[in-house]
Amino acid sequence: MASNDLQKFIASHLSLFTNFVALVLLCLTLTILLLSKLFESKPSRKVFLLDFACYKPPASQMWSKELTMEIARHQFTLSKEALLFMEKLLEKSGLGPSTYLPEAFRTCPPNECMEEVRKESETVIFGAVDDVLAKTGVKVKDIGIVIVNCCLFNTAPSLSAMIVNRYKLGDEVVSYNLSGMGCSAGLTAIGLAKQLLQVHGNSYALVVSTENITGNRYQGEDRSMILINCLFRIGGAAILLSNRPSDRHAAKYQLIHAVHTNTAASDSSYNCISSVEDSEGLPGVSINKSLMPVAIKTIEANLTTLGHLVLPISEKILFIANYIARHFHSENIKPYVPDFMKAIDHIITHVGGQPVLDGVERNLRLSKIDMEASRMTLYRFGNTSSSSVWYGLAYIEAKGRVKRGDRVWQIAFGSGFKCNSLIMKAMRDVDLEENNPWSDEIDGFPVDLKSADGAFPYDLEPAEQI
């Protein structure tokens, strides 16, 4: 055999042998992962979500987009260019005509003193907590864990201490205050409560997710920082969890999985959303152009872990087959996106803004009905930060869509950068309740939304994938 022919023969067989070894190693890895999941220890205590409540501000705090621009023109010292940019943001935001902003913004000049800042937080938090206590009938003396998350308002005493003081909780109550963790922190708080309820037996955990608008209005003209004024609105939710077996029949949901993904070790992730001062020394929250690539990477990592936990075996096989085909045959083969709705009955995503919801719908191949709750939440209440996923869940409950055994997926993402998913199973059919924030107007939804052009309105390029 000629030398060249021998070399080609060896090279071709070596390539086949390498591919075979890679395939064997891949199969062994998948087998080990599967076995590890089958034999891993299960939590000893089941955690139930008894109920939750979302705060609904009074009608006096309703703000239309037109009113927002009118106030901006007369009370803020903004240039014509900045006002025009703000108007375009609002047009593409997905917000409707009746979201809520603080009363303090109606005065001239806006009254953003600490008293008004505290007033907003107390009104929202106490309103939501009062409602969830009334709905569940749980006595405050039985609450053993309190967790509050609020990104931008960090005060002393803390917001969690404020709840302990208001409701005169016991000296042994375990309380945590999570700040600076962005729009995904509400599900982080639920995950923390779930873990604590594995340790503290026969207990209730109260979780409160909120944000403060009064003390965080940006007053400058930096385009990367104006967004917060246009999207964020008043809101908050209180959630009551239990590990008591006797609460099984009274609970709405059982917590199944809480998946947390954090990419803050990356500089681009860490810096994509940050509290800074602009060139004039005015404080605000800046969003830079690395946001979408960072979000894609973090969400993909979260979905990879979540998919391993919830997807049916048929979807896992299709995903693995696609991966092998792309690895060994052609890079032109498109990645297979698993159909999560084969394992999930309802999805509620954080309502970051209309372009974000468009991206989630497109890239996860979701239907209009899948996205309805999130889109209507953005339209009616705006971006209420970490509590938005609870307004979305309240929407599908108000529509009477939650049936016993249904699986609900809440997914939120935000600064850090973080992406969190929560999977719950409905313990019973959920009927429309009087103190649901949608109760008196649910028949008017869904509304017909005009589709935006898909362009990111704050000079960030839209993403190809999410």
Short mmCIF file of C-alpha atoms in Angstrom, two decimals:
data_model
loop_
_atom_site.label_atom_id
_atom_site.label_comp_id
_atom_site.label_asym_id
_atom_site.label_seq_id
_atom_site.Cartn_x
_atom_site.Cartn_y
_atom_site.Cartn_z
CA MET A 1 0.00 0.00 0.00
CA ALA A 2 1.39 3.39 -0.96
CA SER A 3 2.52 5.70 1.79
CA ASN A 4 -0.12 8.35 0.97
CA ASP A 5 -2.90 5.74 0.85
CA LEU A 6 -1.74 4.35 4.19
CA GLN A 7 -1.81 7.77 5.77
CA LYS A 8 -5.34 8.42 4.45
CA PHE A 9 -6.48 5.01 5.72
CA ILE A 10 -5.08 5.66 9.19
CA ALA A 11 -6.50 9.21 9.31
CA SER A 12 -9.99 8.12 8.30
CA HIS A 13 -10.10 5.25 10.79
CA LEU A 14 -8.61 7.43 13.51
CA SER A 15 -11.38 9.97 12.89
CA LEU A 16 -14.02 7.24 13.12
CA PHE A 17 -12.45 5.93 16.32
CA THR A 18 -12.37 9.47 17.83
CA ASN A 19 -16.02 10.04 16.98
CA PHE A 20 -16.93 6.64 18.45
CA VAL A 21 -15.08 7.40 21.69
CA ALA A 22 -16.75 10.82 21.91
CA LEU A 23 -20.16 9.22 21.41
CA VAL A 24 -19.46 6.58 24.10
CA LEU A 25 -18.30 9.25 26.53
CA LEU A 26 -21.42 11.32 25.83
CA CYS A 27 -23.66 8.32 26.47
CA LEU A 28 -21.80 7.48 29.68
CA THR A 29 -22.11 11.09 30.87
CA LEU A 30 -25.86 11.13 30.20
CA THR A 31 -26.25 7.77 32.00
CA ILE A 32 -24.35 9.01 35.05
CA LEU A 33 -26.42 12.19 35.19
CA LEU A 34 -29.63 10.20 34.93
CA LEU A 35 -28.60 7.77 37.67
CA SER A 36 -27.46 10.60 39.94
CA LYS A 37 -30.88 12.22 39.64
CA LEU A 38 -32.66 8.94 40.30
CA PHE A 39 -30.73 8.27 43.50
CA GLU A 40 -30.27 11.78 44.86
CA SER A 41 -31.93 12.43 48.21
CA LYS A 42 -35.32 14.11 48.23
CA PRO A 43 -36.24 16.97 50.58
CA SER A 44 -37.90 15.57 53.67
CA ARG A 45 -40.58 18.25 53.83
CA LYS A 46 -43.03 19.29 51.15
CA VAL A 47 -43.56 23.02 50.82
CA PHE A 48 -46.98 24.42 50.00
CA LEU A 49 -48.03 27.84 48.79
CA LEU A 50 -51.18 28.56 50.79
CA ASP A 51 -52.05 31.75 48.91
CA PHE A 52 -50.69 35.07 47.70
CA ALA A 53 -51.95 38.63 47.34
CA CYS A 54 -51.01 41.43 44.94
CA TYR A 55 -51.40 45.06 45.96
CA LYS A 56 -53.70 47.16 43.79
CA PRO A 57 -53.25 50.95 44.24
CA PRO A 58 -56.26 53.27 44.42
CA ALA A 59 -57.67 54.85 41.25
CA SER A 60 -56.22 58.20 42.32
CA GLN A 61 -52.74 56.86 41.47
CA MET A 62 -53.55 55.83 37.89
CA TRP A 63 -51.25 57.33 35.27
CA SER A 64 -51.73 57.27 31.52
CA LYS A 65 -48.82 57.66 29.12
CA GLU A 66 -50.22 61.05 28.16
CA LEU A 67 -50.23 62.21 31.79
CA THR A 68 -46.68 60.94 32.20
CA MET A 69 -45.52 63.08 29.28
CA GLU A 70 -47.53 66.10 30.47
CA ILE A 71 -45.90 65.98 33.90
CA ALA A 72 -42.48 65.47 32.32
CA ARG A 73 -42.90 68.54 30.10
CA HIS A 74 -44.07 70.86 32.88
CA GLN A 75 -42.13 69.65 35.90
CA PHE A 76 -38.89 68.13 34.61
CA THR A 77 -36.11 70.21 33.09
CA LEU A 78 -35.59 67.91 30.11
CA SER A 79 -34.53 68.86 26.58
CA LYS A 80 -36.85 68.39 23.61
CA GLU A 81 -34.68 65.48 22.46
CA ALA A 82 -34.98 63.72 25.82
CA LEU A 83 -38.76 64.25 25.89
CA LEU A 84 -39.12 62.88 22.37
CA PHE A 85 -37.03 59.85 23.28
CA MET A 86 -39.16 59.29 26.40
CA GLU A 87 -42.34 59.52 24.31
CA LYS A 88 -41.03 56.88 21.90
CA LEU A 89 -40.14 54.63 24.81
CA LEU A 90 -43.67 54.84 26.18
CA GLU A 91 -45.20 54.16 22.75
CA LYS A 92 -43.27 50.89 22.44
CA SER A 93 -43.41 49.91 26.09
CA GLY A 94 -46.54 47.77 26.03
CA LEU A 95 -48.01 49.71 28.97
CA GLY A 96 -51.70 50.60 28.92
CA PRO A 97 -53.52 53.79 29.98
CA SER A 98 -54.05 52.97 33.66
CA THR A 99 -50.83 51.88 35.37
CA TYR A 100 -49.91 53.32 38.77
CA LEU A 101 -47.32 55.85 39.98
CA PRO A 102 -46.88 57.58 43.36
CA GLU A 103 -49.04 60.52 44.38
CA ALA A 104 -45.77 62.26 45.28
CA PHE A 105 -45.06 62.71 41.55
CA ARG A 106 -48.18 64.86 41.02
CA THR A 107 -46.92 67.75 43.16
CA CYS A 108 -44.80 70.49 41.66
CA PRO A 109 -41.96 69.83 42.22
CA PRO A 110 -42.35 66.10 42.95
CA ASN A 111 -42.24 65.37 46.70
CA GLU A 112 -39.55 62.70 46.90
CA CYS A 113 -38.64 63.07 50.58
CA MET A 114 -37.89 60.05 52.79
CA GLU A 115 -41.32 60.28 54.39
CA GLU A 116 -43.00 59.75 51.01
CA VAL A 117 -40.56 56.98 50.11
CA ARG A 118 -41.40 55.11 53.32
CA LYS A 119 -45.09 55.80 52.83
CA GLU A 120 -45.07 54.06 49.46
CA SER A 121 -43.30 50.97 50.81
CA GLU A 122 -45.52 50.75 53.90
CA THR A 123 -48.72 51.14 51.88
CA VAL A 124 -47.78 48.49 49.33
CA ILE A 125 -46.27 45.98 51.75
CA PHE A 126 -48.89 46.24 54.48
CA GLY A 127 -51.69 46.19 51.90
CA ALA A 128 -50.42 42.94 50.37
CA VAL A 129 -49.66 41.30 53.74
CA ASP A 130 -53.06 42.23 55.17
CA ASP A 131 -54.73 40.64 52.15
CA VAL A 132 -52.79 37.37 52.27
CA LEU A 133 -53.38 37.00 56.01
CA ALA A 134 -57.10 37.58 55.48
CA LYS A 135 -57.21 35.05 52.64
CA THR A 136 -55.40 32.29 54.55
CA GLY A 137 -56.56 32.93 58.12
CA VAL A 138 -53.00 32.31 59.37
CA LYS A 139 -52.22 33.96 62.70
CA VAL A 140 -49.18 36.21 62.78
CA LYS A 141 -47.82 34.46 65.87
CA ASP A 142 -47.40 31.29 63.78
CA ILE A 143 -45.17 32.93 61.15
CA GLY A 144 -41.59 31.81 61.73
CA ILE A 145 -39.83 33.17 58.63
CA VAL A 146 -40.05 36.59 56.95
CA ILE A 147 -38.22 37.42 53.71
CA VAL A 148 -38.53 40.75 51.88
CA ASN A 149 -36.89 41.65 48.58
CA CYS A 150 -36.69 45.21 47.26
CA CYS A 151 -33.90 46.13 44.89
CA LEU A 152 -33.41 49.89 45.12
CA PHE A 153 -34.78 50.91 48.53
CA ASN A 154 -32.46 49.77 51.31
CA THR A 155 -33.32 51.48 54.59
CA ALA A 156 -32.62 51.08 58.30
CA PRO A 157 -34.38 49.45 60.02
CA SER A 158 -34.90 47.05 57.15
CA LEU A 159 -38.18 46.39 55.36
CA SER A 160 -38.31 42.93 56.92
CA ALA A 161 -37.92 44.55 60.37
CA MET A 162 -40.74 46.91 59.42
CA ILE A 163 -43.04 43.91 58.95
CA VAL A 164 -41.92 42.30 62.20
CA ASN A 165 -42.66 45.56 64.04
CA ARG A 166 -46.01 46.22 62.37
CA TYR A 167 -47.43 42.74 62.99
CA LYS A 168 -45.62 42.18 66.31
CA LEU A 169 -44.08 38.90 65.27
CA GLY A 170 -42.33 36.76 67.87
CA ASP A 171 -38.76 37.22 69.08
CA GLU A 172 -37.68 33.98 67.41
CA VAL A 173 -38.85 34.90 63.92
CA VAL A 174 -36.14 34.46 61.29
CA SER A 175 -36.06 37.50 59.00
CA TYR A 176 -34.09 38.36 55.87
CA ASN A 177 -33.97 41.50 53.73
CA LEU A 178 -32.72 41.04 50.14
CA SER A 179 -31.65 44.23 48.35
CA GLY A 180 -29.93 45.07 45.06
CA MET A 181 -30.95 41.76 43.43
CA GLY A 182 -33.17 43.10 40.65
CA CYS A 183 -36.34 41.83 39.03
CA SER A 184 -35.58 38.13 39.57
CA ALA A 185 -35.24 38.46 43.35
CA GLY A 186 -38.85 37.52 44.08
CA LEU A 187 -38.22 33.95 42.95
CA THR A 188 -34.84 33.99 44.72
CA ALA A 189 -36.77 34.79 47.92
CA ILE A 190 -39.16 31.90 47.29
CA GLY A 191 -36.21 29.56 46.77
CA LEU A 192 -34.63 30.76 50.03
CA ALA A 193 -37.92 30.25 51.89
CA LYS A 194 -38.23 26.75 50.43
CA GLN A 195 -34.78 25.88 51.76
CA LEU A 196 -35.43 27.39 55.19
CA LEU A 197 -38.66 25.42 55.49
CA GLN A 198 -36.57 22.25 55.18
CA VAL A 199 -34.87 23.27 58.43
CA HIS A 200 -37.63 24.95 60.44
CA GLY A 201 -40.36 22.39 60.96
CA ASN A 202 -44.08 23.06 61.35
CA SER A 203 -43.69 26.67 60.24
CA TYR A 204 -45.00 29.39 57.94
CA ALA A 205 -42.85 31.63 55.75
CA LEU A 206 -44.02 35.07 54.62
CA VAL A 207 -42.33 36.35 51.44
CA VAL A 208 -42.86 39.92 50.23
CA SER A 209 -41.66 41.13 46.82
CA THR A 210 -41.80 44.83 46.00
CA GLU A 211 -39.97 47.85 44.56
CA ASN A 212 -39.95 51.53 45.46
CA ILE A 213 -40.68 54.12 42.77
CA THR A 214 -40.89 57.34 44.80
CA GLY A 215 -37.21 57.50 45.71
CA ASN A 216 -35.78 56.27 42.43
CA ARG A 217 -36.90 58.62 39.67
CA TYR A 218 -34.03 59.44 37.31
CA GLN A 219 -33.86 63.20 36.68
CA GLY A 220 -31.29 63.37 33.88
CA GLU A 221 -31.10 62.81 30.11
CA ASP A 222 -28.85 59.77 29.73
CA ARG A 223 -30.75 57.45 27.39
CA SER A 224 -29.48 54.30 29.09
CA MET A 225 -31.03 55.54 32.36
CA ILE A 226 -34.39 57.00 31.24
CA LEU A 227 -35.92 53.55 30.78
CA ILE A 228 -36.70 53.07 34.48
CA ASN A 229 -38.99 56.14 34.45
CA CYS A 230 -41.00 54.77 31.54
CA LEU A 231 -41.50 51.12 32.49
CA PHE A 232 -41.48 50.73 36.27
CA ARG A 233 -44.70 51.14 38.27
CA ILE A 234 -46.01 50.66 41.81
CA GLY A 235 -46.68 47.08 42.86
CA GLY A 236 -45.97 44.35 45.37
CA ALA A 237 -46.98 40.85 46.37
CA ALA A 238 -47.11 38.83 49.59
CA ILE A 239 -46.82 35.04 49.49
CA LEU A 240 -47.48 32.66 52.39
CA LEU A 241 -45.72 29.28 52.39
CA SER A 242 -46.10 26.33 54.74
CA ASN A 243 -44.39 23.00 55.43
CA ARG A 244 -47.22 21.74 57.63
CA PRO A 245 -48.69 18.49 56.23
CA SER A 246 -52.09 19.58 57.56
CA ASP A 247 -52.05 22.52 55.11
CA ARG A 248 -51.94 20.24 52.09
CA HIS A 249 -55.68 20.37 51.45
CA ALA A 250 -55.96 24.13 52.02
CA ALA A 251 -53.00 25.08 49.82
CA LYS A 252 -53.26 26.38 46.27
CA TYR A 253 -49.93 25.03 45.07
CA GLN A 254 -47.05 22.76 45.99
CA LEU A 255 -43.54 23.99 45.21
CA ILE A 256 -41.80 21.44 43.00
CA HIS A 257 -38.59 23.02 41.64
CA ALA A 258 -36.71 26.27 42.21
CA VAL A 259 -33.85 26.74 39.73
CA HIS A 260 -31.45 29.67 40.18
CA THR A 261 -28.79 30.68 37.65
CA ASN A 262 -26.24 33.41 38.36
CA THR A 263 -23.61 34.66 35.89
CA ALA A 264 -22.30 37.59 37.97
CA ALA A 265 -18.76 36.15 37.80
CA SER A 266 -18.67 37.55 34.26
CA ASP A 267 -17.80 41.26 34.06
CA SER A 268 -20.32 41.85 31.26
CA SER A 269 -23.07 40.20 33.31
CA TYR A 270 -22.13 42.13 36.40
CA ASN A 271 -22.10 45.51 34.65
CA CYS A 272 -25.03 45.25 32.20
CA ILE A 273 -27.51 46.76 34.71
CA SER A 274 -26.08 48.93 37.44
CA SER A 275 -26.77 51.85 39.75
CA VAL A 276 -24.51 54.71 38.64
CA GLU A 277 -24.32 58.47 38.28
CA ASP A 278 -24.51 60.12 34.87
CA SER A 279 -22.08 62.74 33.56
CA GLU A 280 -23.97 65.40 35.55
CA GLY A 281 -23.73 63.45 38.80
CA LEU A 282 -27.40 62.42 38.78
CA PRO A 283 -28.06 58.90 40.13
CA GLY A 284 -30.03 56.28 38.27
CA VAL A 285 -30.02 52.75 36.88
CA SER A 286 -28.06 52.27 33.65
CA ILE A 287 -28.75 49.52 31.11
CA ASN A 288 -25.97 48.99 28.56
CA LYS A 289 -25.79 47.19 25.23
CA SER A 290 -24.50 43.92 26.68
CA LEU A 291 -27.87 43.27 28.34
CA MET A 292 -29.39 41.06 25.65
CA PRO A 293 -26.35 38.79 25.06
CA VAL A 294 -25.99 38.43 28.83
CA ALA A 295 -29.69 37.68 29.25
CA ILE A 296 -29.55 35.05 26.49
CA LYS A 297 -26.60 33.26 28.10
CA THR A 298 -28.11 33.28 31.58
CA ILE A 299 -31.61 32.22 30.50
CA GLU A 300 -30.18 29.40 28.36
CA ALA A 301 -28.24 28.09 31.36
CA ASN A 302 -31.38 28.20 33.49
CA LEU A 303 -33.44 26.40 30.85
CA THR A 304 -30.79 23.69 30.51
CA THR A 305 -31.08 22.83 34.20
CA LEU A 306 -34.85 23.23 34.24
CA GLY A 307 -35.28 21.08 31.14
CA HIS A 308 -33.36 18.25 32.76
CA LEU A 309 -35.85 18.37 35.66
CA VAL A 310 -39.19 18.77 33.91
CA LEU A 311 -39.06 17.79 30.22
CA PRO A 312 -40.52 14.45 29.15
CA ILE A 313 -38.07 11.82 27.93
CA SER A 314 -39.21 12.30 24.31
CA GLU A 315 -38.06 15.94 24.36
CA LYS A 316 -34.75 14.99 25.98
CA ILE A 317 -34.08 12.40 23.29
CA LEU A 318 -34.82 14.91 20.51
CA PHE A 319 -32.50 17.44 22.14
CA ILE A 320 -29.66 14.91 22.50
CA ALA A 321 -30.13 13.63 18.94
CA ASN A 322 -29.99 17.18 17.62
CA TYR A 323 -26.84 17.87 19.65
CA ILE A 324 -25.11 14.76 18.29
CA ALA A 325 -26.15 15.56 14.72
CA ARG A 326 -24.79 19.09 14.98
CA HIS A 327 -21.57 17.86 16.56
CA PHE A 328 -20.75 15.11 14.10
CA HIS A 329 -22.36 16.18 10.83
CA SER A 330 -23.08 19.84 10.25
CA GLU A 331 -22.93 23.12 12.06
CA ASN A 332 -25.71 24.32 9.75
CA ILE A 333 -28.28 22.23 11.60
CA LYS A 334 -30.30 24.54 13.82
CA PRO A 335 -30.30 23.84 17.59
CA TYR A 336 -33.43 22.08 18.77
CA VAL A 337 -35.50 24.17 21.17
CA PRO A 338 -37.39 21.80 23.51
CA ASP A 339 -41.14 22.28 23.80
CA PHE A 340 -41.45 23.18 27.47
CA MET A 341 -45.23 23.41 27.18
CA LYS A 342 -45.32 19.61 26.92
CA ALA A 343 -44.35 19.61 30.61
CA ILE A 344 -45.98 22.91 31.67
CA ASP A 345 -49.59 24.08 31.61
CA HIS A 346 -49.05 27.79 32.32
CA ILE A 347 -46.03 30.07 31.93
CA ILE A 348 -45.67 33.51 33.52
CA THR A 349 -42.56 35.46 32.64
CA HIS A 350 -41.26 38.66 34.19
CA VAL A 351 -42.66 41.61 32.22
CA GLY A 352 -39.46 43.47 31.48
CA GLY A 353 -41.01 45.24 28.48
CA GLN A 354 -42.78 44.47 25.21
CA PRO A 355 -39.61 43.64 23.18
CA VAL A 356 -38.50 41.24 25.92
CA LEU A 357 -41.86 39.44 25.87
CA ASP A 358 -41.68 39.32 22.05
CA GLY A 359 -38.27 37.63 22.31
CA VAL A 360 -39.45 35.09 24.88
CA GLU A 361 -42.50 34.20 22.78
CA ARG A 362 -40.49 33.88 19.57
CA ASN A 363 -37.54 31.92 20.84
CA LEU A 364 -39.36 29.55 23.19
CA ARG A 365 -41.97 29.03 20.45
CA LEU A 366 -44.84 29.97 22.74
CA SER A 367 -48.39 30.67 21.63
CA LYS A 368 -50.35 33.89 22.09
CA ILE A 369 -52.37 32.26 24.86
CA ASP A 370 -49.14 31.18 26.62
CA MET A 371 -47.99 34.82 26.72
CA GLU A 372 -51.39 36.36 27.45
CA ALA A 373 -50.98 36.66 31.23
CA SER A 374 -47.58 38.35 30.98
CA ARG A 375 -48.64 40.76 28.21
CA MET A 376 -51.81 41.77 30.03
CA THR A 377 -49.85 42.27 33.26
CA LEU A 378 -47.47 44.64 31.46
CA TYR A 379 -50.41 46.46 29.89
CA ARG A 380 -52.45 46.84 33.09
CA PHE A 381 -49.85 47.21 35.84
CA GLY A 382 -46.57 47.94 34.05
CA ASN A 383 -43.23 46.53 35.19
CA THR A 384 -43.68 46.01 38.93
CA SER A 385 -40.22 44.43 39.11
CA SER A 386 -39.99 41.20 41.12
CA SER A 387 -43.72 41.06 41.87
CA SER A 388 -44.80 41.02 38.21
CA VAL A 389 -44.90 37.20 38.01
CA TRP A 390 -47.51 37.19 40.79
CA TYR A 391 -49.77 39.64 38.96
CA GLY A 392 -49.46 37.29 35.99
CA LEU A 393 -50.44 34.27 38.09
CA ALA A 394 -53.38 36.24 39.51
CA TYR A 395 -54.49 36.85 35.91
CA ILE A 396 -54.73 33.18 34.94
CA GLU A 397 -56.47 32.46 38.25
CA ALA A 398 -59.00 35.22 37.55
CA LYS A 399 -59.62 33.65 34.15
CA GLY A 400 -60.40 30.33 35.85
CA ARG A 401 -57.65 28.51 33.95
CA VAL A 402 -55.84 26.89 36.89
CA LYS A 403 -57.06 23.33 37.42
CA ARG A 404 -55.98 20.70 39.90
CA GLY A 405 -52.72 19.07 38.82
CA ASP A 406 -51.70 21.90 36.48
CA ARG A 407 -48.04 22.84 36.46
CA VAL A 408 -47.21 26.53 36.59
CA TRP A 409 -43.83 27.93 35.52
CA GLN A 410 -42.74 31.38 36.68
CA ILE A 411 -39.49 32.69 35.19
CA ALA A 412 -37.80 35.99 36.03
CA PHE A 413 -34.48 37.59 35.13
CA GLY A 414 -32.63 40.69 36.22
CA SER A 415 -29.46 42.46 37.30
CA GLY A 416 -26.50 40.43 38.41
CA PHE A 417 -27.21 38.84 35.92
CA LYS A 418 -29.64 36.23 37.25
CA CYS A 419 -32.43 34.01 35.92
CA ASN A 420 -34.75 32.13 38.27
CA SER A 421 -37.47 29.58 37.56
CA LEU A 422 -40.16 28.26 39.89
CA ILE A 423 -42.31 25.22 39.10
CA MET A 424 -45.50 24.70 41.12
CA LYS A 425 -48.30 22.12 40.96
CA ALA A 426 -51.88 23.24 41.56
CA MET A 427 -53.42 21.38 44.49
CA ARG A 428 -56.99 22.28 43.50
CA ASP A 429 -59.06 24.19 40.99
CA VAL A 430 -58.71 27.93 41.60
CA ASP A 431 -61.82 30.07 41.29
CA LEU A 432 -62.07 33.83 40.88
CA GLU A 433 -61.63 35.59 44.24
CA GLU A 434 -62.89 38.96 45.38
CA ASN A 435 -59.48 40.31 46.39
CA ASN A 436 -57.71 39.27 43.21
CA PRO A 437 -56.35 42.51 41.63
CA TRP A 438 -58.12 41.57 38.37
CA SER A 439 -61.47 40.66 39.95
CA ASP A 440 -63.51 43.71 38.98
CA GLU A 441 -62.17 44.02 35.43
CA ILE A 442 -61.11 40.59 34.19
CA ASP A 443 -64.00 40.41 31.71
CA GLY A 444 -62.37 43.26 29.79
CA PHE A 445 -59.23 41.20 29.11
CA PRO A 446 -57.39 40.30 27.02
CA VAL A 447 -57.24 43.61 25.18
CA ASP A 448 -56.16 43.83 21.54
CA LEU A 449 -52.57 45.03 21.52
CA LYS A 450 -51.03 46.68 18.51
CA SER A 451 -47.75 44.96 17.77
CA ALA A 452 -44.61 47.03 18.01
CA ASP A 453 -42.00 47.02 15.26
CA GLY A 454 -39.78 44.79 17.37
CA ALA A 455 -36.92 47.28 17.65
CA PHE A 456 -35.46 47.82 21.06
CA PRO A 457 -36.55 51.37 21.96
CA TYR A 458 -33.48 52.30 23.94
CA ASP A 459 -30.79 51.81 21.33
CA LEU A 460 -30.10 48.18 22.17
CA GLU A 461 -30.17 45.71 19.33
CA PRO A 462 -32.88 43.03 19.49
CA ALA A 463 -31.63 39.51 20.08
CA GLU A 464 -31.70 36.66 17.58
CA GLN A 465 -32.09 34.08 20.36
CA ILE A 466 -33.27 33.98 23.97
#
